[in-house]
Amino acid sequence: MSHCTPDLLAGQQAELTAIRRDIHRHPETAFEEERTSQIVAEKLQSWGIEVHRGLATTGVVGTLKGKRPGQKAIGLRADMDALHLQEKNEFEYASSIPNKMHACGHDGHTTMLLGAARHLAAAPDFAGTVHFIFQPAEEGLGGARVMIEEGLFERFNCDTVYGMHNMPGFPRGHFAIRSGPMLAASDSWEVTFKGTGGHGAMPYRGTDPTFVAGQFIVALQGIIGRNVPPTQASVLSVGHIAAGTAGSPNVIPSEVLVRGTARSFTPEVRDLLERRMGEVATGIAQAGGCAADYKYLRRYPPLINAAEQTTVAVEAAALTVGRDKVEPNTPPVTGAEDFAFMLEKKPGAYIMIGNGGPDEGGCHNVHSPLYDFSDAILTTGAAYWVNLVRLELGDA
Ligand SMILES: [Zn+2]
Ligand SMILES: [Zn+2]
C-alpha cells in the first residue's frame, strides 16, 4: 500500500496556508461559524465532494466514496470555532475581529482536514466511505454533542471516528497518543452556603457561611487525597467565590457562592467527585449551622481512545513522519475536548500533533493571546488523515 507524506502534499502548502490564514483573520465563535463553514462547504464542493450543511447550525459534513466497493464508513472530525480573546499577535493575518481569536488552532485543524479531503477526492483509492465532519462550538458549548443529538450518526453512519488536535511545546509534526483515557472529563460545580450572617463583631449571634466555605475549600483537596484512588488522576479547583459587599467588611454575609471545575478520567471517579463534593458541602455546612445548595453540571465526558483504533492511528502517524516521531503512550492531559461525545458513540481515536517546541517558535500555549497554529504542519496533518483513511479503508 502506498503511503502519503508531507512531502507528497508539498504542492498544497501555499493553498493550505492561504486558507488557514484567511480563517485565522476572520475568527468566528460557537455556532456562529457562518463564513468558515461557507469556505469549507465551497472547497469541498469544488473538489467534487458531496456536502451536507446545517447540523448544529453551522456544521458541515462532506461525504466521499472510494472508487473501490466497500461497506465500511469512517468519520474524520475537525473543529472550526474560535475563542473570545483579544489577539496580541501583530502579523498581517492576525484577527480582524476584536475579542475573537483562533487561539486553539481550530483554523489549522479545519485546514488540515480540507487538505486531506482534496487529496483523497483527487485519488479516492480506497474501499468504503469517508465522512469529513466539520463541527462548530468545540470551546465549551459542545458542538459535537449537538451534532450527535441532531442525528449525525444516523444520517452519516460511521463505523469508527477520529479526531486530531495540535499540541504547543511538542516538536513540530510529531504525534502523541495513548490508548484508554487521554483527556479528562470537564465538569462545573457550585455550592451556595446559606447562614444567618450578621455583625462582624458578634459572630456567635448567628451562623457564618464564610467560615463554612473556607473549610469546604480546604476539604475539597481531601476528596482528591483521601477518596480518589492514588493511581487515578483528578482535579478539583475553585474558580469563583462571591459573598458580601466590598464596602461592608464588618458584615458577615448570609450567603457565599463557591464555583469551580472538576476533572477526572473515568466514569467511576467522575461519579465519586460528584457524590463526595455534595456530602462534604452538606456535612461541613451542617456542622457550621448553615445549609448548602449544591449543583454539579456534567459538561464534557472523559475522552477515551479505543485500543484497536489507537493502533491504527499510531500506524497512520508512523507512515506519515516515521515511527521515531510518534509517541504511542503519552501521559493523559487534564484538558477536555468535546470529541469525547463522539467517542462515547463510536470506537475511535484522538491524536495530538506537535505545533512546535521552544526552539521552533510554536510553544505559546493554546488559549494564549500570542498563540498561532504552525503552517509548517498543515501538510503533515493532512497526510496523517490520508494514511488513516487508507489504513481503515484499505480493503473491501
Ligand atoms: Zn481550546
Ligand atoms: Zn482546541
GROMACS .gro file of C-alpha atoms and ligand atoms in nm:
model
  398
    1MET     CA    1   0.000   0.000   0.000
    2SER     CA    2   0.138   0.340  -0.094
    3HIS     CA    3   0.151   0.589   0.186
    4CYS     CA    4   0.122   0.964   0.200
    5THR     CA    5   0.388   1.202   0.334
    6PRO     CA    6   0.405   1.577   0.395
    7ASP     CA    7   0.646   1.598   0.100
    8LEU     CA    8   0.392   1.439  -0.129
    9LEU     CA    9   0.147   1.716  -0.037
   10ALA     CA   10   0.404   1.996  -0.072
   11GLY     CA   11   0.217   2.121  -0.378
   12GLN     CA   12  -0.076   2.207  -0.148
   13GLN     CA   13   0.132   2.406   0.102
   14ALA     CA   14   0.068   2.752  -0.043
   15GLU     CA   15  -0.305   2.699  -0.086
   16LEU     CA   16  -0.349   2.546   0.260
   17THR     CA   17  -0.151   2.827   0.419
   18ALA     CA   18  -0.374   3.082   0.245
   19ILE     CA   19  -0.691   2.906   0.365
   20ARG     CA   20  -0.558   2.877   0.721
   21ARG     CA   21  -0.457   3.243   0.740
   22ASP     CA   22  -0.785   3.358   0.590
   23ILE     CA   23  -0.978   3.166   0.857
   24HIS     CA   24  -0.739   3.296   1.122
   25ARG     CA   25  -0.806   3.655   1.017
   26HIS     CA   26  -1.182   3.601   1.040
   27PRO     CA   27  -1.242   3.406   1.361
   28GLU     CA   28  -1.598   3.304   1.449
   29THR     CA   29  -1.710   3.170   1.785
   30ALA     CA   30  -1.951   2.893   1.883
   31PHE     CA   31  -2.244   2.825   1.648
   32GLU     CA   32  -2.165   3.143   1.451
   33GLU     CA   33  -1.913   2.985   1.213
   34GLU     CA   34  -2.106   3.109   0.908
   35ARG     CA   35  -1.819   3.235   0.700
   36THR     CA   36  -1.589   2.948   0.797
   37SER     CA   37  -1.847   2.681   0.717
   38GLN     CA   38  -1.919   2.855   0.386
   39ILE     CA   39  -1.550   2.831   0.295
   40VAL     CA   40  -1.542   2.465   0.399
   41ALA     CA   41  -1.856   2.380   0.201
   42GLU     CA   42  -1.737   2.564  -0.110
   43LYS     CA   43  -1.395   2.399  -0.105
   44LEU     CA   44  -1.540   2.051  -0.057
   45GLN     CA   45  -1.792   2.106  -0.337
   46SER     CA   46  -1.524   2.239  -0.570
   47TRP     CA   47  -1.335   1.913  -0.524
   48GLY     CA   48  -1.642   1.707  -0.609
   49ILE     CA   49  -1.731   1.607  -0.254
   50GLU     CA   50  -2.097   1.574  -0.155
   51VAL     CA   51  -2.177   1.840   0.108
   52HIS     CA   52  -2.442   1.842   0.381
   53ARG     CA   53  -2.494   2.152   0.589
   54GLY     CA   54  -2.692   2.268   0.889
   55LEU     CA   55  -2.626   2.009   1.161
   56ALA     CA   56  -2.574   2.205   1.482
   57THR     CA   57  -2.645   2.523   1.282
   58THR     CA   58  -2.308   2.563   1.114
   59GLY     CA   59  -2.181   2.204   1.096
   60VAL     CA   60  -2.064   2.069   0.760
   61VAL     CA   61  -2.028   1.705   0.660
   62GLY     CA   62  -1.852   1.613   0.337
   63THR     CA   63  -1.905   1.259   0.210
   64LEU     CA   64  -1.661   1.091  -0.026
   65LYS     CA   65  -1.698   0.736  -0.155
   66GLY     CA   66  -1.392   0.538  -0.255
   67LYS     CA   67  -1.359   0.410  -0.610
   68ARG     CA   68  -1.344   0.053  -0.485
   69PRO     CA   69  -1.656  -0.106  -0.335
   70GLY     CA   70  -1.674  -0.129   0.042
   71GLN     CA   71  -1.933  -0.114   0.319
   72LYS     CA   72  -1.717   0.042   0.585
   73ALA     CA   73  -1.752   0.412   0.667
   74ILE     CA   74  -1.535   0.631   0.886
   75GLY     CA   75  -1.568   0.982   1.026
   76LEU     CA   76  -1.282   1.232   1.046
   77ARG     CA   77  -1.355   1.533   1.258
   78ALA     CA   78  -1.218   1.889   1.270
   79ASP     CA   79  -1.343   2.179   1.483
   80MET     CA   80  -1.400   2.525   1.331
   81ASP     CA   81  -1.464   2.767   1.619
   82ALA     CA   82  -1.251   3.043   1.769
   83LEU     CA   83  -1.232   3.184   2.123
   84HIS     CA   84  -1.345   3.505   2.289
   85LEU     CA   85  -0.998   3.652   2.328
   86GLN     CA   86  -0.812   3.961   2.210
   87GLU     CA   87  -0.524   3.855   1.986
   88LYS     CA   88  -0.186   4.011   2.065
   89ASN     CA   89  -0.001   3.885   1.757
   90GLU     CA   90   0.086   4.154   1.507
   91PHE     CA   91   0.136   3.958   1.185
   92GLU     CA   92  -0.069   4.057   0.883
   93TYR     CA   93  -0.321   3.775   0.918
   94ALA     CA   94  -0.392   3.844   1.288
   95SER     CA   95  -0.758   3.852   1.387
   96SER     CA   96  -0.953   4.137   1.229
   97ILE     CA   97  -1.233   4.097   1.483
   98PRO     CA   98  -1.196   4.247   1.833
   99ASN     CA   99  -1.203   3.994   2.116
  100LYS     CA  100  -1.222   3.693   1.887
  101MET     CA  101  -0.922   3.480   1.805
  102HIS     CA  102  -0.822   3.140   1.674
  103ALA     CA  103  -0.611   3.073   1.982
  104CYS     CA  104  -0.664   2.698   1.988
  105GLY     CA  105  -0.559   2.618   1.631
  106HIS     CA  106  -0.901   2.514   1.504
  107ASP     CA  107  -0.820   2.720   1.192
  108GLY     CA  108  -0.536   2.471   1.137
  109HIS     CA  109  -0.750   2.166   1.218
  110THR     CA  110  -1.011   2.273   0.964
  111THR     CA  111  -0.743   2.336   0.701
  112MET     CA  112  -0.563   2.004   0.757
  113LEU     CA  113  -0.886   1.813   0.706
  114LEU     CA  114  -0.961   2.016   0.393
  115GLY     CA  115  -0.614   1.926   0.263
  116ALA     CA  116  -0.684   1.558   0.316
  117ALA     CA  117  -1.027   1.586   0.154
  118ARG     CA  118  -0.880   1.748  -0.152
  119HIS     CA  119  -0.608   1.484  -0.191
  120LEU     CA  120  -0.847   1.194  -0.136
  121ALA     CA  121  -1.107   1.337  -0.374
  122ALA     CA  122  -0.843   1.355  -0.646
  123ALA     CA  123  -0.736   0.994  -0.582
  124PRO     CA  124  -1.011   0.802  -0.398
  125ASP     CA  125  -0.809   0.482  -0.392
  126PHE     CA  126  -0.995   0.328  -0.101
  127ALA     CA  127  -1.289   0.096  -0.039
  128GLY     CA  128  -1.581   0.248   0.152
  129THR     CA  129  -1.689   0.593   0.262
  130VAL     CA  130  -1.524   0.885   0.439
  131HIS     CA  131  -1.729   1.148   0.618
  132PHE     CA  132  -1.537   1.470   0.677
  133ILE     CA  133  -1.704   1.620   0.984
  134PHE     CA  134  -1.653   1.993   1.045
  135GLN     CA  135  -1.810   2.082   1.376
  136PRO     CA  136  -1.893   2.412   1.544
  137ALA     CA  137  -1.851   2.513   1.905
  138GLU     CA  138  -1.583   2.286   2.046
  139GLU     CA  139  -1.489   2.552   2.303
  140GLY     CA  140  -1.724   2.497   2.593
  141LEU     CA  141  -2.058   2.463   2.417
  142GLY     CA  142  -2.033   2.105   2.294
  143GLY     CA  143  -2.096   2.137   1.920
  144ALA     CA  144  -2.008   1.769   1.880
  145ARG     CA  145  -2.285   1.674   2.123
  146VAL     CA  146  -2.534   1.891   1.937
  147MET     CA  147  -2.439   1.735   1.602
  148ILE     CA  148  -2.495   1.390   1.752
  149GLU     CA  149  -2.829   1.495   1.903
  150GLU     CA  150  -2.937   1.627   1.564
  151GLY     CA  151  -2.867   1.291   1.403
  152LEU     CA  152  -2.504   1.299   1.286
  153PHE     CA  153  -2.451   0.925   1.310
  154GLU     CA  154  -2.800   0.832   1.189
  155ARG     CA  155  -2.754   1.035   0.875
  156PHE     CA  156  -2.385   0.958   0.829
  157ASN     CA  157  -2.315   0.613   0.955
  158CYS     CA  158  -1.959   0.584   1.083
  159ASP     CA  159  -1.804   0.256   1.198
  160THR     CA  160  -1.516   0.447   1.355
  161VAL     CA  161  -1.433   0.813   1.422
  162TYR     CA  162  -1.104   1.000   1.451
  163GLY     CA  163  -1.002   1.341   1.579
  164MET     CA  164  -0.681   1.545   1.598
  165HIS     CA  165  -0.558   1.847   1.797
  166ASN     CA  166  -0.235   2.041   1.783
  167MET     CA  167  -0.007   2.049   2.086
  168PRO     CA  168   0.217   2.352   2.153
  169GLY     CA  169   0.552   2.279   2.316
  170PHE     CA  170   0.576   1.943   2.142
  171PRO     CA  171   0.808   1.912   1.838
  172ARG     CA  172   0.654   2.023   1.514
  173GLY     CA  173   0.491   1.740   1.324
  174HIS     CA  174   0.550   1.476   1.591
  175PHE     CA  175   0.248   1.276   1.709
  176ALA     CA  176   0.136   1.166   2.055
  177ILE     CA  177  -0.149   0.941   2.157
  178ARG     CA  178  -0.246   0.685   2.415
  179SER     CA  179  -0.498   0.406   2.438
  180GLY     CA  180  -0.769   0.449   2.702
  181PRO     CA  181  -0.842   0.777   2.883
  182MET     CA  182  -0.643   1.057   2.717
  183LEU     CA  183  -0.829   1.377   2.809
  184ALA     CA  184  -1.032   1.449   3.120
  185ALA     CA  185  -1.399   1.488   3.186
  186SER     CA  186  -1.461   1.858   3.244
  187ASP     CA  187  -1.749   1.942   3.476
  188SER     CA  188  -1.864   2.254   3.660
  189TRP     CA  189  -2.000   2.270   4.011
  190GLU     CA  190  -2.125   2.531   4.253
  191VAL     CA  191  -2.221   2.547   4.618
  192THR     CA  192  -2.413   2.824   4.789
  193PHE     CA  193  -2.362   2.818   5.166
  194LYS     CA  194  -2.650   2.985   5.349
  195GLY     CA  195  -2.645   3.107   5.708
  196THR     CA  196  -2.780   3.400   5.903
  197GLY     CA  197  -2.480   3.627   5.866
  198GLY     CA  198  -2.473   3.925   6.099
  199HIS     CA  199  -2.239   4.175   6.264
  200GLY     CA  200  -1.871   4.100   6.212
  201ALA     CA  201  -1.803   4.180   6.577
  202MET     CA  202  -2.060   3.930   6.710
  203PRO     CA  203  -2.031   3.607   6.509
  204TYR     CA  204  -2.170   3.400   6.800
  205ARG     CA  205  -2.512   3.558   6.746
  206GLY     CA  206  -2.557   3.398   6.405
  207THR     CA  207  -2.412   3.145   6.166
  208ASP     CA  208  -2.127   3.230   5.934
  209PRO     CA  209  -2.126   3.080   5.583
  210THR     CA  210  -1.781   3.228   5.505
  211PHE     CA  211  -1.628   3.017   5.784
  212VAL     CA  212  -1.806   2.713   5.638
  213ALA     CA  213  -1.699   2.795   5.281
  214GLY     CA  214  -1.337   2.828   5.393
  215GLN     CA  215  -1.340   2.480   5.544
  216PHE     CA  216  -1.513   2.340   5.236
  217ILE     CA  217  -1.245   2.481   5.004
  218VAL     CA  218  -0.971   2.315   5.208
  219ALA     CA  219  -1.168   1.989   5.242
  220LEU     CA  220  -1.205   1.962   4.863
  221GLN     CA  221  -0.842   1.858   4.837
  222GLY     CA  222  -0.912   1.589   5.095
  223ILE     CA  223  -1.150   1.430   4.844
  224ILE     CA  224  -0.861   1.411   4.595
  225GLY     CA  225  -0.615   1.287   4.859
  226ARG     CA  226  -0.836   1.054   5.066
  227ASN     CA  227  -1.123   0.934   4.845
  228VAL     CA  228  -0.990   0.909   4.490
  229PRO     CA  229  -0.756   0.611   4.447
  230PRO     CA  230  -0.395   0.738   4.431
  231THR     CA  231  -0.340   0.572   4.093
  232GLN     CA  232  -0.622   0.780   3.941
  233ALA     CA  233  -0.569   1.142   3.848
  234SER     CA  234  -0.834   1.403   3.923
  235VAL     CA  235  -0.857   1.775   3.992
  236LEU     CA  236  -1.092   1.999   4.189
  237SER     CA  237  -1.026   2.373   4.156
  238VAL     CA  238  -1.214   2.675   4.283
  239GLY     CA  239  -1.251   2.944   4.020
  240HIS     CA  240  -1.503   3.186   4.165
  241ILE     CA  241  -1.608   3.300   4.512
  242ALA     CA  242  -1.872   3.563   4.581
  243ALA     CA  243  -2.002   3.700   4.911
  244GLY     CA  244  -2.077   4.025   5.088
  245THR     CA  245  -2.007   4.372   4.959
  246ALA     CA  246  -1.671   4.547   4.929
  247GLY     CA  247  -1.792   4.843   5.132
  248SER     CA  248  -1.902   4.636   5.430
  249PRO     CA  249  -1.610   4.431   5.563
  250ASN     CA  250  -1.770   4.435   5.908
  251VAL     CA  251  -2.078   4.245   5.789
  252ILE     CA  252  -2.081   3.866   5.790
  253PRO     CA  253  -2.263   3.776   5.468
  254SER     CA  254  -2.558   3.540   5.480
  255GLU     CA  255  -2.462   3.362   5.157
  256VAL     CA  256  -2.135   3.254   4.999
  257LEU     CA  257  -2.117   3.121   4.646
  258VAL     CA  258  -1.822   2.896   4.554
  259ARG     CA  259  -1.782   2.771   4.197
  260GLY     CA  260  -1.521   2.558   4.031
  261THR     CA  261  -1.419   2.285   3.791
  262ALA     CA  262  -1.383   1.908   3.832
  263ARG     CA  263  -1.161   1.691   3.613
  264SER     CA  264  -1.150   1.313   3.604
  265PHE     CA  265  -1.058   1.036   3.362
  266THR     CA  266  -1.306   0.760   3.432
  267PRO     CA  267  -1.684   0.746   3.483
  268GLU     CA  268  -1.621   0.595   3.830
  269VAL     CA  269  -1.403   0.881   3.955
  270ARG     CA  270  -1.640   1.131   3.797
  271ASP     CA  271  -1.931   0.982   3.995
  272LEU     CA  272  -1.718   0.980   4.310
  273LEU     CA  273  -1.626   1.350   4.279
  274GLU     CA  274  -1.987   1.447   4.222
  275ARG     CA  275  -2.112   1.248   4.522
  276ARG     CA  276  -1.833   1.334   4.768
  277MET     CA  277  -1.839   1.707   4.699
  278GLY     CA  278  -2.208   1.710   4.785
  279GLU     CA  279  -2.152   1.510   5.103
  280VAL     CA  280  -1.862   1.727   5.215
  281ALA     CA  281  -2.050   2.051   5.141
  282THR     CA  282  -2.361   1.935   5.327
  283GLY     CA  283  -2.166   1.792   5.622
  284ILE     CA  284  -1.948   2.097   5.677
  285ALA     CA  285  -2.246   2.328   5.633
  286GLN     CA  286  -2.440   2.133   5.892
  287ALA     CA  287  -2.151   2.147   6.140
  288GLY     CA  288  -2.148   2.525   6.100
  289GLY     CA  289  -2.524   2.566   6.136
  290CYS     CA  290  -2.564   2.653   5.770
  291ALA     CA  291  -2.724   2.494   5.465
  292ALA     CA  292  -2.560   2.405   5.134
  293ASP     CA  293  -2.721   2.422   4.790
  294TYR     CA  294  -2.505   2.204   4.566
  295LYS     CA  295  -2.516   2.169   4.190
  296TYR     CA  296  -2.293   1.955   3.970
  297LEU     CA  297  -2.308   2.014   3.595
  298ARG     CA  298  -2.172   1.744   3.366
  299ARG     CA  299  -2.014   1.917   3.068
  300TYR     CA  300  -1.766   1.704   2.869
  301PRO     CA  301  -1.711   1.332   2.937
  302PRO     CA  302  -1.360   1.184   2.956
  303LEU     CA  303  -1.206   1.125   2.614
  304ILE     CA  304  -1.135   0.755   2.586
  305ASN     CA  305  -0.941   0.614   2.291
  306ALA     CA  306  -1.031   0.262   2.181
  307ALA     CA  307  -0.734   0.023   2.177
  308GLU     CA  308  -0.780  -0.103   1.820
  309GLN     CA  309  -0.827   0.240   1.662
  310THR     CA  310  -0.536   0.381   1.865
  311THR     CA  311  -0.314   0.121   1.695
  312VAL     CA  312  -0.445   0.231   1.355
  313ALA     CA  313  -0.376   0.596   1.443
  314VAL     CA  314  -0.021   0.512   1.555
  315GLU     CA  315   0.040   0.329   1.226
  316ALA     CA  316  -0.101   0.619   1.024
  317ALA     CA  317   0.124   0.864   1.212
  318ALA     CA  318   0.427   0.638   1.168
  319LEU     CA  319   0.362   0.617   0.792
  320THR     CA  320   0.340   0.998   0.784
  321VAL     CA  321   0.651   1.103   0.976
  322GLY     CA  322   0.836   0.787   1.078
  323ARG     CA  323   0.794   0.579   1.389
  324ASP     CA  324   1.062   0.770   1.581
  325LYS     CA  325   0.838   1.077   1.580
  326VAL     CA  326   0.534   0.902   1.722
  327GLU     CA  327   0.479   0.867   2.098
  328PRO     CA  328   0.223   0.587   2.141
  329ASN     CA  329   0.190   0.614   2.518
  330THR     CA  330   0.177   0.983   2.605
  331PRO     CA  331   0.051   1.074   2.956
  332PRO     CA  332  -0.313   1.181   2.987
  333VAL     CA  333  -0.386   1.554   2.984
  334THR     CA  334  -0.632   1.720   3.225
  335GLY     CA  335  -0.778   1.935   2.948
  336ALA     CA  336  -1.105   1.833   2.785
  337GLU     CA  337  -1.245   1.806   2.433
  338ASP     CA  338  -1.596   1.755   2.305
  339PHE     CA  339  -1.480   1.489   2.056
  340ALA     CA  340  -1.527   1.272   2.366
  341PHE     CA  341  -1.903   1.273   2.289
  342MET     CA  342  -1.833   1.112   1.952
  343LEU     CA  343  -1.608   0.852   2.115
  344GLU     CA  344  -1.893   0.767   2.352
  345LYS     CA  345  -2.095   0.664   2.044
  346LYS     CA  346  -1.832   0.514   1.814
  347PRO     CA  347  -1.493   0.348   1.863
  348GLY     CA  348  -1.212   0.572   1.753
  349ALA     CA  349  -0.901   0.762   1.848
  350TYR     CA  350  -0.789   1.119   1.905
  351ILE     CA  351  -0.427   1.213   1.837
  352MET     CA  352  -0.211   1.515   1.918
  353ILE     CA  353   0.018   1.672   1.657
  354GLY     CA  354   0.313   1.882   1.778
  355ASN     CA  355   0.279   2.252   1.696
  356GLY     CA  356   0.647   2.327   1.768
  357GLY     CA  357   0.880   2.330   2.065
  358PRO     CA  358   1.053   2.631   2.225
  359ASP     CA  359   1.323   2.645   1.955
  360GLU     CA  360   1.063   2.622   1.679
  361GLY     CA  361   0.859   2.926   1.780
  362GLY     CA  362   0.545   2.723   1.833
  363CYS     CA  363   0.526   2.693   2.208
  364HIS     CA  364   0.283   2.964   2.313
  365ASN     CA  365   0.013   2.755   2.470
  366VAL     CA  366  -0.334   2.723   2.324
  367HIS     CA  367  -0.567   2.996   2.456
  368SER     CA  368  -0.271   3.237   2.484
  369PRO     CA  369  -0.321   3.572   2.304
  370LEU     CA  370   0.018   3.506   2.139
  371TYR     CA  371  -0.062   3.155   2.016
  372ASP     CA  372  -0.054   3.069   1.647
  373PHE     CA  373  -0.102   2.746   1.457
  374SER     CA  374   0.212   2.644   1.269
  375ASP     CA  375   0.155   2.635   0.892
  376ALA     CA  376   0.453   2.400   0.867
  377ILE     CA  377   0.241   2.113   0.998
  378LEU     CA  378  -0.058   2.162   0.766
  379THR     CA  379   0.061   1.902   0.515
  380THR     CA  380   0.174   1.672   0.797
  381GLY     CA  381  -0.173   1.665   0.947
  382ALA     CA  382  -0.334   1.626   0.604
  383ALA     CA  383  -0.102   1.336   0.521
  384TYR     CA  384  -0.189   1.170   0.852
  385TRP     CA  385  -0.559   1.181   0.762
  386VAL     CA  386  -0.490   1.036   0.418
  387ASN     CA  387  -0.288   0.749   0.565
  388LEU     CA  388  -0.557   0.685   0.823
  389VAL     CA  389  -0.823   0.654   0.551
  390ARG     CA  390  -0.609   0.415   0.351
  391LEU     CA  391  -0.539   0.201   0.656
  392GLU     CA  392  -0.904   0.194   0.766
  393LEU     CA  393  -1.049   0.151   0.417
  394GLY     CA  394  -0.767  -0.040   0.254
  395ASP     CA  395  -0.975  -0.338   0.152
  396ALA     CA  396  -1.338  -0.414   0.092
  397ZN      ZN  397  -0.933   2.531   2.311
  398ZN      ZN  398  -0.898   2.325   2.074
   0.00000   0.00000   0.00000
